[in-house]
Coordinates of C-alpha atoms and ligand atoms in Angstrom, one line a residue:
X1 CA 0.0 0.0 0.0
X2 CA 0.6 3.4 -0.9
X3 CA -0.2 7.2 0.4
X4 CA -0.1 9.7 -1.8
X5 CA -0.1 13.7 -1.4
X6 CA -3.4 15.4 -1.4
X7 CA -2.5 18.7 -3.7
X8 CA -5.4 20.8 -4.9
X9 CA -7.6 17.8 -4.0
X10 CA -6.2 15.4 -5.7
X11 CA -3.8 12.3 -4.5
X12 CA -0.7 12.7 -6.4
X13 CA 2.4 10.5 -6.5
X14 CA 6.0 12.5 -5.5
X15 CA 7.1 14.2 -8.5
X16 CA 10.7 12.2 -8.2
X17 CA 8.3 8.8 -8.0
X18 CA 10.3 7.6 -5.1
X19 CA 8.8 6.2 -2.3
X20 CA 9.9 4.7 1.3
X21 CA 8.9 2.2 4.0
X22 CA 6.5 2.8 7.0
X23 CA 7.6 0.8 10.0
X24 CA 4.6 -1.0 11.9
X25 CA 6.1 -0.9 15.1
X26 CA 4.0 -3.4 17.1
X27 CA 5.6 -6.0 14.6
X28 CA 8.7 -4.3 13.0
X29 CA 7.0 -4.8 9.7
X30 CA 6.4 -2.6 6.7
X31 CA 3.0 -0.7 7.1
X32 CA 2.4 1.4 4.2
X33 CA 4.9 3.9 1.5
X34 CA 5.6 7.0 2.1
X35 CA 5.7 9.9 -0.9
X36 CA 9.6 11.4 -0.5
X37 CA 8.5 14.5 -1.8
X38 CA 11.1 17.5 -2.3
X39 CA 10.9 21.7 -2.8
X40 CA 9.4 20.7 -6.3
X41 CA 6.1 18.7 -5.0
X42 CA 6.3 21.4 -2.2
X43 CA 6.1 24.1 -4.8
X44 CA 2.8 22.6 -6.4
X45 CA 1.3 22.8 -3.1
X46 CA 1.8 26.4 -2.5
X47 CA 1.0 27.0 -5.7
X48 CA -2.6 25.1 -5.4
X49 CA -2.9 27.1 -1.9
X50 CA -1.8 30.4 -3.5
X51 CA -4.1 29.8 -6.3
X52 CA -7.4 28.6 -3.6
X53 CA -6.4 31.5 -1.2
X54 CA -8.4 34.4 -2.4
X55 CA -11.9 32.4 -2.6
X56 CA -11.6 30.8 0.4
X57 CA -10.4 34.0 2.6
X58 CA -13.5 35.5 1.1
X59 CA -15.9 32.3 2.1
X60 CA -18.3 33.6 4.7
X61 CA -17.0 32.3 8.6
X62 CA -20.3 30.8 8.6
X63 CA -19.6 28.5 5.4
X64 CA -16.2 28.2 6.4
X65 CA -17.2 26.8 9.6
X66 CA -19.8 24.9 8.5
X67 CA -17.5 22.7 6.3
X68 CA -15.1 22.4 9.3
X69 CA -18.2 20.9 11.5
X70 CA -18.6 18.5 8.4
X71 CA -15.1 17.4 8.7
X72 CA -15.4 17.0 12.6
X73 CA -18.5 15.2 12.1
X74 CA -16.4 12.9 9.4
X75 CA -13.8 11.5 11.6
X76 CA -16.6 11.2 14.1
X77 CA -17.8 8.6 11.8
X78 CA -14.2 6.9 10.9
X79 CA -13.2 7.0 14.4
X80 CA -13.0 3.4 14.3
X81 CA -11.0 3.1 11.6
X82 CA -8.6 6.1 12.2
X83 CA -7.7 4.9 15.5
X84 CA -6.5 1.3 14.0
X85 CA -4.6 3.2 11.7
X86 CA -3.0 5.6 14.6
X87 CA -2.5 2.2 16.7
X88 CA -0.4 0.7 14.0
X89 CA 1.2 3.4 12.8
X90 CA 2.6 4.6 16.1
X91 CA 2.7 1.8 18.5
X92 CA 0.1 3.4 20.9
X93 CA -2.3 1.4 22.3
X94 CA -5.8 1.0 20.3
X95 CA -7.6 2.5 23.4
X96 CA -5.8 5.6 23.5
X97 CA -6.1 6.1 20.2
X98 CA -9.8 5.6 20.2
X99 CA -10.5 7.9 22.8
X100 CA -7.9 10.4 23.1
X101 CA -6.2 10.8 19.7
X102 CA -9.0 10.9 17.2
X103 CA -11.9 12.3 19.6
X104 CA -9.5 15.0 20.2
X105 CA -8.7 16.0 16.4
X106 CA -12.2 15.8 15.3
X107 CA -12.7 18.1 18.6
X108 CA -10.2 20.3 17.5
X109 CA -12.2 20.9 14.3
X110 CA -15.4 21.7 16.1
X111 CA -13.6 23.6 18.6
X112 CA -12.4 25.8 16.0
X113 CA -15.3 25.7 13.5
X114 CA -17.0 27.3 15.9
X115 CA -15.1 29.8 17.7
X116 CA -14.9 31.7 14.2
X117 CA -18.7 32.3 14.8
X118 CA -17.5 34.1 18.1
X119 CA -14.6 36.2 17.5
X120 CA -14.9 40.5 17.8
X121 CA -12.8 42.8 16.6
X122 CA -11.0 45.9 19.0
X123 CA -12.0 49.3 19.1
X124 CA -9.9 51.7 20.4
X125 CA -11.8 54.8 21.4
X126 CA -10.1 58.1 21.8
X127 CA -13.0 60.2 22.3
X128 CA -13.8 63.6 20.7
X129 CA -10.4 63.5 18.3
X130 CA -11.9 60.0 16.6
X131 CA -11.1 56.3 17.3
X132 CA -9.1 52.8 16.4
X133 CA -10.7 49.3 14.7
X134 CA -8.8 46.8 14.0
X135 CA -9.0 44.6 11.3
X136 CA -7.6 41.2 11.2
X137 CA -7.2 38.8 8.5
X138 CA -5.9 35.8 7.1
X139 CA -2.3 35.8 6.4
X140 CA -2.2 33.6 2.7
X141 CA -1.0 30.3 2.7
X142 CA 0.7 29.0 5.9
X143 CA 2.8 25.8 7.0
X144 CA 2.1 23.6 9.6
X145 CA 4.6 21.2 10.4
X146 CA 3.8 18.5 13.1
X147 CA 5.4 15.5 14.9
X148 CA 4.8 11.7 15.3
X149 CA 3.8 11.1 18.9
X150 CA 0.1 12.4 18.8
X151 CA 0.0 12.3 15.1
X152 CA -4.1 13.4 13.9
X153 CA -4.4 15.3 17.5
X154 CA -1.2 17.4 16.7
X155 CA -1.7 17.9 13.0
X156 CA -5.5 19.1 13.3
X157 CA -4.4 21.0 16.0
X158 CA -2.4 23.4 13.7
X159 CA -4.7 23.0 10.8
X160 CA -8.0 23.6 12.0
X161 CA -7.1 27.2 13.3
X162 CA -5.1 28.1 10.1
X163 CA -8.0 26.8 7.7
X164 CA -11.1 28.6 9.9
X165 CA -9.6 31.8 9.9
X166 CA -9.6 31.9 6.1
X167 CA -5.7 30.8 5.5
X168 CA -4.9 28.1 3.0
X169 CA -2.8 25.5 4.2
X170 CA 0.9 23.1 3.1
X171 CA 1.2 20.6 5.9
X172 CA 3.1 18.2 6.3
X173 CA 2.9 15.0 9.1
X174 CA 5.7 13.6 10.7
X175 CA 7.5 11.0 8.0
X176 CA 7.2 8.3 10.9
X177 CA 3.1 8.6 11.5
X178 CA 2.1 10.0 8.0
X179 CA -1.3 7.7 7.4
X180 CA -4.0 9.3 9.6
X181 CA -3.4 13.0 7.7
X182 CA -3.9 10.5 4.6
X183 CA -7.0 9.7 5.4
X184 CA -7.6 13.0 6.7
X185 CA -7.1 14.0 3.2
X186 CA -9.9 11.5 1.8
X187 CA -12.3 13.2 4.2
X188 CA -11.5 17.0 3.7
X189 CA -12.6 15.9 -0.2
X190 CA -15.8 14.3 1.4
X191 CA -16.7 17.3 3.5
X192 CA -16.0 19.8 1.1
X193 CA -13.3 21.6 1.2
X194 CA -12.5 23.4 -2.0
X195 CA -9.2 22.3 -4.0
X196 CA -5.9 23.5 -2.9
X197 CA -7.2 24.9 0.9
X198 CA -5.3 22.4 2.3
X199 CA -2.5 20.5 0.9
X200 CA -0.5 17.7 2.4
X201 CA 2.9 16.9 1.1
X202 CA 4.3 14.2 3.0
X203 CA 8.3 13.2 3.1
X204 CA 11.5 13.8 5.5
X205 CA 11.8 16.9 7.5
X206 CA 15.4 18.2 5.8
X207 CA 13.4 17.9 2.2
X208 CA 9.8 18.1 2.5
X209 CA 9.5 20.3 5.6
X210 CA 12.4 22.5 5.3
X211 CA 11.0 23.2 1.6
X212 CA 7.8 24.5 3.4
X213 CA 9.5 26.6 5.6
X214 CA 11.8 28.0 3.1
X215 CA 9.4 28.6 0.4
X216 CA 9.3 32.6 0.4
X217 CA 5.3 32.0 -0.3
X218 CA 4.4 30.7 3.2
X219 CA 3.8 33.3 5.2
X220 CA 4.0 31.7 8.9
X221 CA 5.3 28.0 10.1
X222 CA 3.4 26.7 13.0
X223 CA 5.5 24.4 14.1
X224 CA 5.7 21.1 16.7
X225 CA 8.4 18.6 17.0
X226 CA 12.5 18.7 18.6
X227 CA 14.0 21.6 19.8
X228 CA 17.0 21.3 17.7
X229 CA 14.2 21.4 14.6
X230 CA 12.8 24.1 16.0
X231 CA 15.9 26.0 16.3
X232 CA 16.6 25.5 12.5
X233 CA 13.0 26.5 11.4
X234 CA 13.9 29.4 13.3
X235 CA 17.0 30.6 11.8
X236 CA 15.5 30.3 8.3
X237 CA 12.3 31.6 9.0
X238 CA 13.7 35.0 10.6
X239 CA 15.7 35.3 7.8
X240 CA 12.3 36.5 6.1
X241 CA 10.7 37.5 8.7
X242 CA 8.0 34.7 8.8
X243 CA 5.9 34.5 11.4
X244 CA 6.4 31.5 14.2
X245 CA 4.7 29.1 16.4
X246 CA 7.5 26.9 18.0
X247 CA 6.0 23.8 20.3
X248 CA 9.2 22.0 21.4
X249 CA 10.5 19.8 23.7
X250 CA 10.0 19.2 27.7
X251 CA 11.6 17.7 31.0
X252 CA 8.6 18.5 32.7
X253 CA 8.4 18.0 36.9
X254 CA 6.1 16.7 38.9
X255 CA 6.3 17.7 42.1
X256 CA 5.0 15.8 45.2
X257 CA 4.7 17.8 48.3
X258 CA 4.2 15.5 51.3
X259 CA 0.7 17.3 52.5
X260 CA -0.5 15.9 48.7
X261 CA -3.5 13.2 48.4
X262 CA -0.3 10.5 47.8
X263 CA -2.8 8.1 46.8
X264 CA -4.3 10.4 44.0
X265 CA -0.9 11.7 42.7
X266 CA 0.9 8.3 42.6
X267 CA -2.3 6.9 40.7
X268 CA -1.7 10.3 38.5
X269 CA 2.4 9.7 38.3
X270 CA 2.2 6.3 36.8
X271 CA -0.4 8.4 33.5
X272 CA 2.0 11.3 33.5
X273 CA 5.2 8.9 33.1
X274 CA 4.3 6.0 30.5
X275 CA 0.7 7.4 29.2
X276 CA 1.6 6.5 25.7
X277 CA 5.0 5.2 26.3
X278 CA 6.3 8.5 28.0
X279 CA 6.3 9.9 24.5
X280 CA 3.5 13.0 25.1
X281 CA 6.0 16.1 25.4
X282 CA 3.8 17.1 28.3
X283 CA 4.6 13.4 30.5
X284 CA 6.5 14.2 33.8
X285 CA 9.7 12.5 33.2
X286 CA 11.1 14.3 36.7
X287 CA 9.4 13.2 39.7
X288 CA 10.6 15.4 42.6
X289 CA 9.0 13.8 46.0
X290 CA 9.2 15.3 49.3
X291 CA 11.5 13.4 51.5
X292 CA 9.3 12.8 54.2
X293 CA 7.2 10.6 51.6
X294 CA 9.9 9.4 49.5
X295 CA 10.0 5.7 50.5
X296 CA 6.5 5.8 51.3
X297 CA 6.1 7.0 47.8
X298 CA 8.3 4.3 46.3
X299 CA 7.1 2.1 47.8
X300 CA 3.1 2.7 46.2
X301 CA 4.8 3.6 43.3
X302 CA 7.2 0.8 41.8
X303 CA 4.5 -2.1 42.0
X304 CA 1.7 0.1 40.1
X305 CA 4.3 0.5 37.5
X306 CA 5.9 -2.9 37.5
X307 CA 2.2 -4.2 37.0
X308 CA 1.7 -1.9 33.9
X309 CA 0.5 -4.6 30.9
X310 CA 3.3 -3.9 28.2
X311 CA 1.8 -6.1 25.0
X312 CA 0.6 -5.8 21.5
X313 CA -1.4 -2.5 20.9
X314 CA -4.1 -3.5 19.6
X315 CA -5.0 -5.9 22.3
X316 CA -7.8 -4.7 24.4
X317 CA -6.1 -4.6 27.7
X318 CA -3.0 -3.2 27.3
X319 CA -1.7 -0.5 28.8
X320 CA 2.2 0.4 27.0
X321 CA 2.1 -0.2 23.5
X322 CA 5.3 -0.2 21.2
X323 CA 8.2 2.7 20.9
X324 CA 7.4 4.6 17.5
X325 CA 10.6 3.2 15.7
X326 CA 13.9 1.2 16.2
X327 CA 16.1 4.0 16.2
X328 CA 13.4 5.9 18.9
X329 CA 13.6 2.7 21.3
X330 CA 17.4 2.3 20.5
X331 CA 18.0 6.0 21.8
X332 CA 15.6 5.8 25.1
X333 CA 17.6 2.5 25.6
X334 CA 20.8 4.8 25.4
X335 CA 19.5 6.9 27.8
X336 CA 19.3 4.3 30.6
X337 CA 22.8 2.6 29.8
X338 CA 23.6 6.8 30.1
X339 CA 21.9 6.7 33.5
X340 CA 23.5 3.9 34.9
X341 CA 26.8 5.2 33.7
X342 CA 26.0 8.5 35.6
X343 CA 25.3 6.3 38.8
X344 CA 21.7 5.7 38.5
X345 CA 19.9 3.0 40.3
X346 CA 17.2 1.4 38.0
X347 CA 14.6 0.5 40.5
X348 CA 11.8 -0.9 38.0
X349 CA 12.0 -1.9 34.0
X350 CA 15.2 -0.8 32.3
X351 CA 15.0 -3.6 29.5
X352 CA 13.5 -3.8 26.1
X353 CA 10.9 -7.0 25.8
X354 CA 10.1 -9.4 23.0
X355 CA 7.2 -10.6 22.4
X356 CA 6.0 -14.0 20.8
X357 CA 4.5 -14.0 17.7
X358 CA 3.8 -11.5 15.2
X359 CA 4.8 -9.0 17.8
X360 CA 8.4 -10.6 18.0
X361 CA 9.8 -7.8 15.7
X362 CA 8.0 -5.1 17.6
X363 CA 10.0 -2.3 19.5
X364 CA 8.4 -3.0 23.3
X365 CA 10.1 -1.1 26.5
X366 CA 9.9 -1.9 30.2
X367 CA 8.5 1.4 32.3
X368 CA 11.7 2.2 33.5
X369 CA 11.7 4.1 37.0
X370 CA 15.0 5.7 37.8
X371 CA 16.8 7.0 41.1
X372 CA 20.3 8.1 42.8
X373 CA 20.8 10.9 39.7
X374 CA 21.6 14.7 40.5
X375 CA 19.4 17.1 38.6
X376 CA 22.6 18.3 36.8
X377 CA 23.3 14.9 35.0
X378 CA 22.4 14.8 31.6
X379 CA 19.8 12.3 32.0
X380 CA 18.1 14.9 34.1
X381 CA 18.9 17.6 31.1
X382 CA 18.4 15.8 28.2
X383 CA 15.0 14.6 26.9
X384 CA 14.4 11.1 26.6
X385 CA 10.5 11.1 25.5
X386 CA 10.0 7.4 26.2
X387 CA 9.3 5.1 29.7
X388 CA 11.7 6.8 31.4
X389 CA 11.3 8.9 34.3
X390 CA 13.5 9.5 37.5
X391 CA 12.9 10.2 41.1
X392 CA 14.6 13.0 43.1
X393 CA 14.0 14.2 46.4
X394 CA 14.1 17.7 47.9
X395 CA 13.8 18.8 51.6
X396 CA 11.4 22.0 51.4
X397 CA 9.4 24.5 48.4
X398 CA 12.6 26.4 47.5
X399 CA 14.6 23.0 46.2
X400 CA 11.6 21.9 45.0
X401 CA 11.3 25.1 42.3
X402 CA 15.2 25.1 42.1
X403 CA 14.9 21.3 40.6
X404 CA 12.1 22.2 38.8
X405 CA 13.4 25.5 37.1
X406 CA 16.8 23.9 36.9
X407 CA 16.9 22.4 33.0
X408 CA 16.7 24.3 30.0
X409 CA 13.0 23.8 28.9
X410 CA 9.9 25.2 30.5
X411 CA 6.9 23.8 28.7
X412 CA 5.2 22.1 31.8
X413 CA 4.5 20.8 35.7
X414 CA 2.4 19.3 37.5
X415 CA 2.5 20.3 41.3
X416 CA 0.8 17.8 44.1
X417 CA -0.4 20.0 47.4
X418 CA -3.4 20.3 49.3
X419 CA -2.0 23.8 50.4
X420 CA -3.9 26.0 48.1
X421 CA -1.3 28.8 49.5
X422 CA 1.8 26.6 48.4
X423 CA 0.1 25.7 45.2
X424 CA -0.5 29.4 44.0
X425 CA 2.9 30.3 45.2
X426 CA 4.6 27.1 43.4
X427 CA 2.7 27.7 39.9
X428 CA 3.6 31.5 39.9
X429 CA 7.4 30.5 40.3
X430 CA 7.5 27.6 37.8
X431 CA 9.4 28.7 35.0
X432 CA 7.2 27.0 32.1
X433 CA 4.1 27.6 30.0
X434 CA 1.6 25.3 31.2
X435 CA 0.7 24.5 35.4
X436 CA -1.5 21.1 36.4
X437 CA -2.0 21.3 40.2
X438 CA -3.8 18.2 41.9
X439 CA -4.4 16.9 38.0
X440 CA -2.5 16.3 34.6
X441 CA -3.4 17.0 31.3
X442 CA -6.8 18.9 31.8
X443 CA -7.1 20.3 28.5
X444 CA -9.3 22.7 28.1
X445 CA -9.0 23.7 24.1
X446 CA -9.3 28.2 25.1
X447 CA -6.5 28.6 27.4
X448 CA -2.8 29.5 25.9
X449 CA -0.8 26.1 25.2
X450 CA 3.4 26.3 24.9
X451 CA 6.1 26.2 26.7
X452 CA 8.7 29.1 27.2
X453 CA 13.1 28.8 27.3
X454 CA 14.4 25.5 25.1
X455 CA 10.4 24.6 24.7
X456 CA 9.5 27.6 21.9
X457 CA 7.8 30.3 21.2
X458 CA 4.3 31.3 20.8
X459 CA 0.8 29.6 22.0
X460 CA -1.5 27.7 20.6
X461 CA -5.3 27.4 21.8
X462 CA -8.5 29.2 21.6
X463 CA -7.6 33.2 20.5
X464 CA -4.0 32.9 20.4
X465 CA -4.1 30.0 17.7
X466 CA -6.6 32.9 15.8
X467 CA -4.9 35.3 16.5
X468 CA -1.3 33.4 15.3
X469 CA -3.1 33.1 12.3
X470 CA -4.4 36.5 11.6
X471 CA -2.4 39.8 10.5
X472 CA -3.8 42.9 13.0
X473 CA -4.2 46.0 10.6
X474 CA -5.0 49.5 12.6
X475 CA -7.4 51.8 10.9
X476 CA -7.9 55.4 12.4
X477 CA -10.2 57.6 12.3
X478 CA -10.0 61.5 13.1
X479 CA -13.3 63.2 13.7
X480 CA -13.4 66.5 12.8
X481 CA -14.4 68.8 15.7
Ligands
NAD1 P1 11.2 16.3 14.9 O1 11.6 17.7 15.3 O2 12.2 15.3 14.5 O3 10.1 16.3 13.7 C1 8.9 17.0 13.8 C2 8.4 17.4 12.4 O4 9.4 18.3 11.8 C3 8.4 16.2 11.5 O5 7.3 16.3 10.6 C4 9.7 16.3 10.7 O6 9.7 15.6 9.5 C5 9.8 17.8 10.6 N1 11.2 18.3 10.4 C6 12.4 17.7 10.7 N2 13.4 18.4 10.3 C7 12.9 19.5 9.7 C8 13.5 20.6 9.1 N3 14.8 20.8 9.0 N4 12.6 21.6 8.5 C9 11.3 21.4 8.6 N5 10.7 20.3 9.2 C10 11.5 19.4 9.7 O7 10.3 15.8 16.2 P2 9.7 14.4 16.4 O8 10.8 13.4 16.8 O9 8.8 14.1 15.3 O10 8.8 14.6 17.7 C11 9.3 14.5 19.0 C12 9.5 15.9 19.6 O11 8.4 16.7 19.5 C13 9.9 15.9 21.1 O12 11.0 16.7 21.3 C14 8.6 16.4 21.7 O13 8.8 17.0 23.0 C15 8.1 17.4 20.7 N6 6.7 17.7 20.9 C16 6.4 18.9 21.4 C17 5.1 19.2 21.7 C18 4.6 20.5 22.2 O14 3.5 20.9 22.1 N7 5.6 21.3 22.8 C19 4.1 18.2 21.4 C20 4.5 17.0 20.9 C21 5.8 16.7 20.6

């Protein structure tokens, strides 16, 4: 089997014709082929988008939206069979898939469908001597750019703001999980959307993506995947002064203060560490634990995680599915040899696991739970983004924020307290984009998602993500006396 690219609604093979393999992870077996498109199949999509952009930033918000709600309402009714494809394209468990991943794209279209019916405009009033609006509109075509882990919930993310405010869009998936924005494709035809609105090119990130980026046509790059990406999308994109939405990488804490509901946040820990193999950018890969409760901790911890169901995906009771790829599970597995090296103790996991059967080739990981490390080694730097997390502990709230503030990135933490005094004064201090006190990974699709430092720029969610997408023009008015 073969995707293709969806340019000005059609499916169209690479222009070079060359195509390569899609890993099944669960099984280490070929899945699908993957278009290796360059700057030329990258150039026919702007050009389609270029060519679509004038019609469609004149569409009505209410037709706009309307085709968006038909698109939402469209992967409502595939859910079933986009969340087998998600499963076995990334290793994630068919659960997750089916009721995080794909209820959460086709909310995102909703979400956004119908926030364009909502939006107003500013009006600054200077009296007497006149007054301000402000007018904002689409920018032309955009890129959006998106990684592998939560592949249809992180694409639709990006292109369901971009397409509702009247922008037409080049995307491109991640080369590793490219078959739900395939089907996407077959569904934006279904529900509507006129030719060349959204394009999908799909390929390698130093070919495909960089093309989309570079192409002086694009006018913004949302972007989510590495920081070291995200640093090179950077330099080119300032280089024309192209707008940026940067969603990067994390070494996010979670911070367990002994007057915490233990019970509640070890239940929580073992989600926010290996929820989808530890590869959500948002997991807390740090736990810092109050020493008072440390053993205690430990203690409640390590069997939960030790029990955690590692098997085939698609099984209905498993918990950890499969890494995304080989060389993904080959590098979390350098991480713990790293770890040990630095004088880590592994206290749970640490070993990769083979299945029997057709799951014998598949990439499978124990939850690894890691102590005995000082926040400065680089296993407590680096990001590992798989079933890794360590344990530190810290005697009172300053060390706590000092461990927590204490690695390049800032996108998130989750902070455990029944002190509603320590938890206000904790969040304020956390140097990061996104606070979870008593909870983790309560989305709620209006408030301002990113991260700051090594984690990018920008926020995505409710008016930012409209108004990321949106040029603000100023229009004043004297009034004559
Ligand atoms: P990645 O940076 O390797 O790839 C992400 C996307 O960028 C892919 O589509 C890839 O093909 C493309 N790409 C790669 N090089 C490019 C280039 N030079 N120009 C343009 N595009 C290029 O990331 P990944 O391995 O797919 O994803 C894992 C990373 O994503 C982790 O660091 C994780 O923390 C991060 N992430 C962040 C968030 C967030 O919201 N902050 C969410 C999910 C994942």
């Amino acid at each position: 089997m073969r995707i293709k690219n969806f340019i000005n609604g059609e499916f169209v093979e690479p222009i070079g014709g060359k195509y390569f393999d899609n890993i099944d992870p669960s099984t280490g077996q070929v899945f699908y082929q993957v278009p290796d498109s360059y700057s030329e199949d990258v150039a026919k999509a702007v050009e389609a988008a270029k060519n679509a952009f004038p019609q469609w930033a004149s569409t009505p918000a209410a037709k706009r939206s309307a085709i968006l709600m038909k698109l939402s309402n469209l992967i409502e009714k595939n859910l079933d069979r986009l969340a087998l494809s998600e499963s076995k394209d990334n290793g994630k468990p068919l659960k997750l898939a089916t009721t995080v991943d794909i209820p959460r794209a086709r909310d995102n279209f909703s979400f956004f469908a119908t926030a364009i019916l909502h939006t107003e405009n500013a009006m600054h009033d200077m009296g007497q001597s006149g007054f301000n609006y402000t007018l904002r509109s689409p920018l032309g075509v955009v890129g959006c750019i998106s990684p592998w882990n939560l592949p249809l919930y992180l694409f639709s993310w990006k292109i369901a703001p971009a397409l509702a405010t009247g922008n037409c869009v080049v995307a491109k998936p991640s080369e590793v999980t490219p078959v739900t924005a395939f089907l996407l494709s077959e569904l934006c035809n279904e529900a509507g959307l006129p030719p060349g609105v959204l394009n999908i090119v799909h390929g390698y990130g130093h070919t495909a993506g960089q093309a989309i980026v570079e192409h002086p046509e694009t006018k913004a790059i949302s972007f989510t995947g590495g920081t070291a990406t995200g640093k090179i999308i950077a330099g080119i994109a300032a280089q024309q002064f192209k707008k940026t939405s940067l969603e990067l990488g994390g070494k996010n804490a979670n911070i367990i203060f002994a007057d915490c509901d233990l019970e509640e946040a070890i239940k929580t820990s073992v989600k926010s560490s290996f929820a989808n193999q530890g590869q959500i950018c948002l997991c807390g890969s740090r736990i810092l634990i109050h020493e008072d409760i440390y053993q205690d901790f430990v203690e409640k911890f390590i069997p939960l995680v030790k029990n955690l169901r590692v098997g085939n995906p698609q099984a209905p009771d498993t918990q950890i599915g499969a890494l995304v790829s080989k060389p993904h599970l080959e590098k979390v597995l350098s991480y713990i040899d790293l770890a040990r090296s630095e004088g880590g103790k592994v206290i749970a996991g640490g070993n990769r696991i083979k299945l029997e059967g057709p799951q014998a080739g598949g990439f499978y990981l124990e939850p690894t739970v890691i102590e005995g490390l000082s926040n400065t080694c680089r296993t407590n730097q680096e990001e590992i983004f798989g079933p890794v997390v360590t344990l530190q502990s810290f005697r009172n709230d300053e060390e706590a924020l000092a461990l927590a503030n204490g690695t390049p990135y800032g996108l998130s933490a989750t902070v455990w307290t029944k002190n509603l005094d320590r938890a206000h004064r904790i969040a304020a201090n956390l140097d990061v984009g996104i606070v979870w006190v008593n909870c983790w990974l309560v989305r709620d699709l209006r408030t301002p998602f990113g991260g700051s430092k090594a984690s990018g720029m920008g926020r995505e969610g409710g008016i930012y993500a409209l108004n990321f997408f949106t040029e603000p023009k100023n229009i004043c008015i004297k009034l004559n006396p």
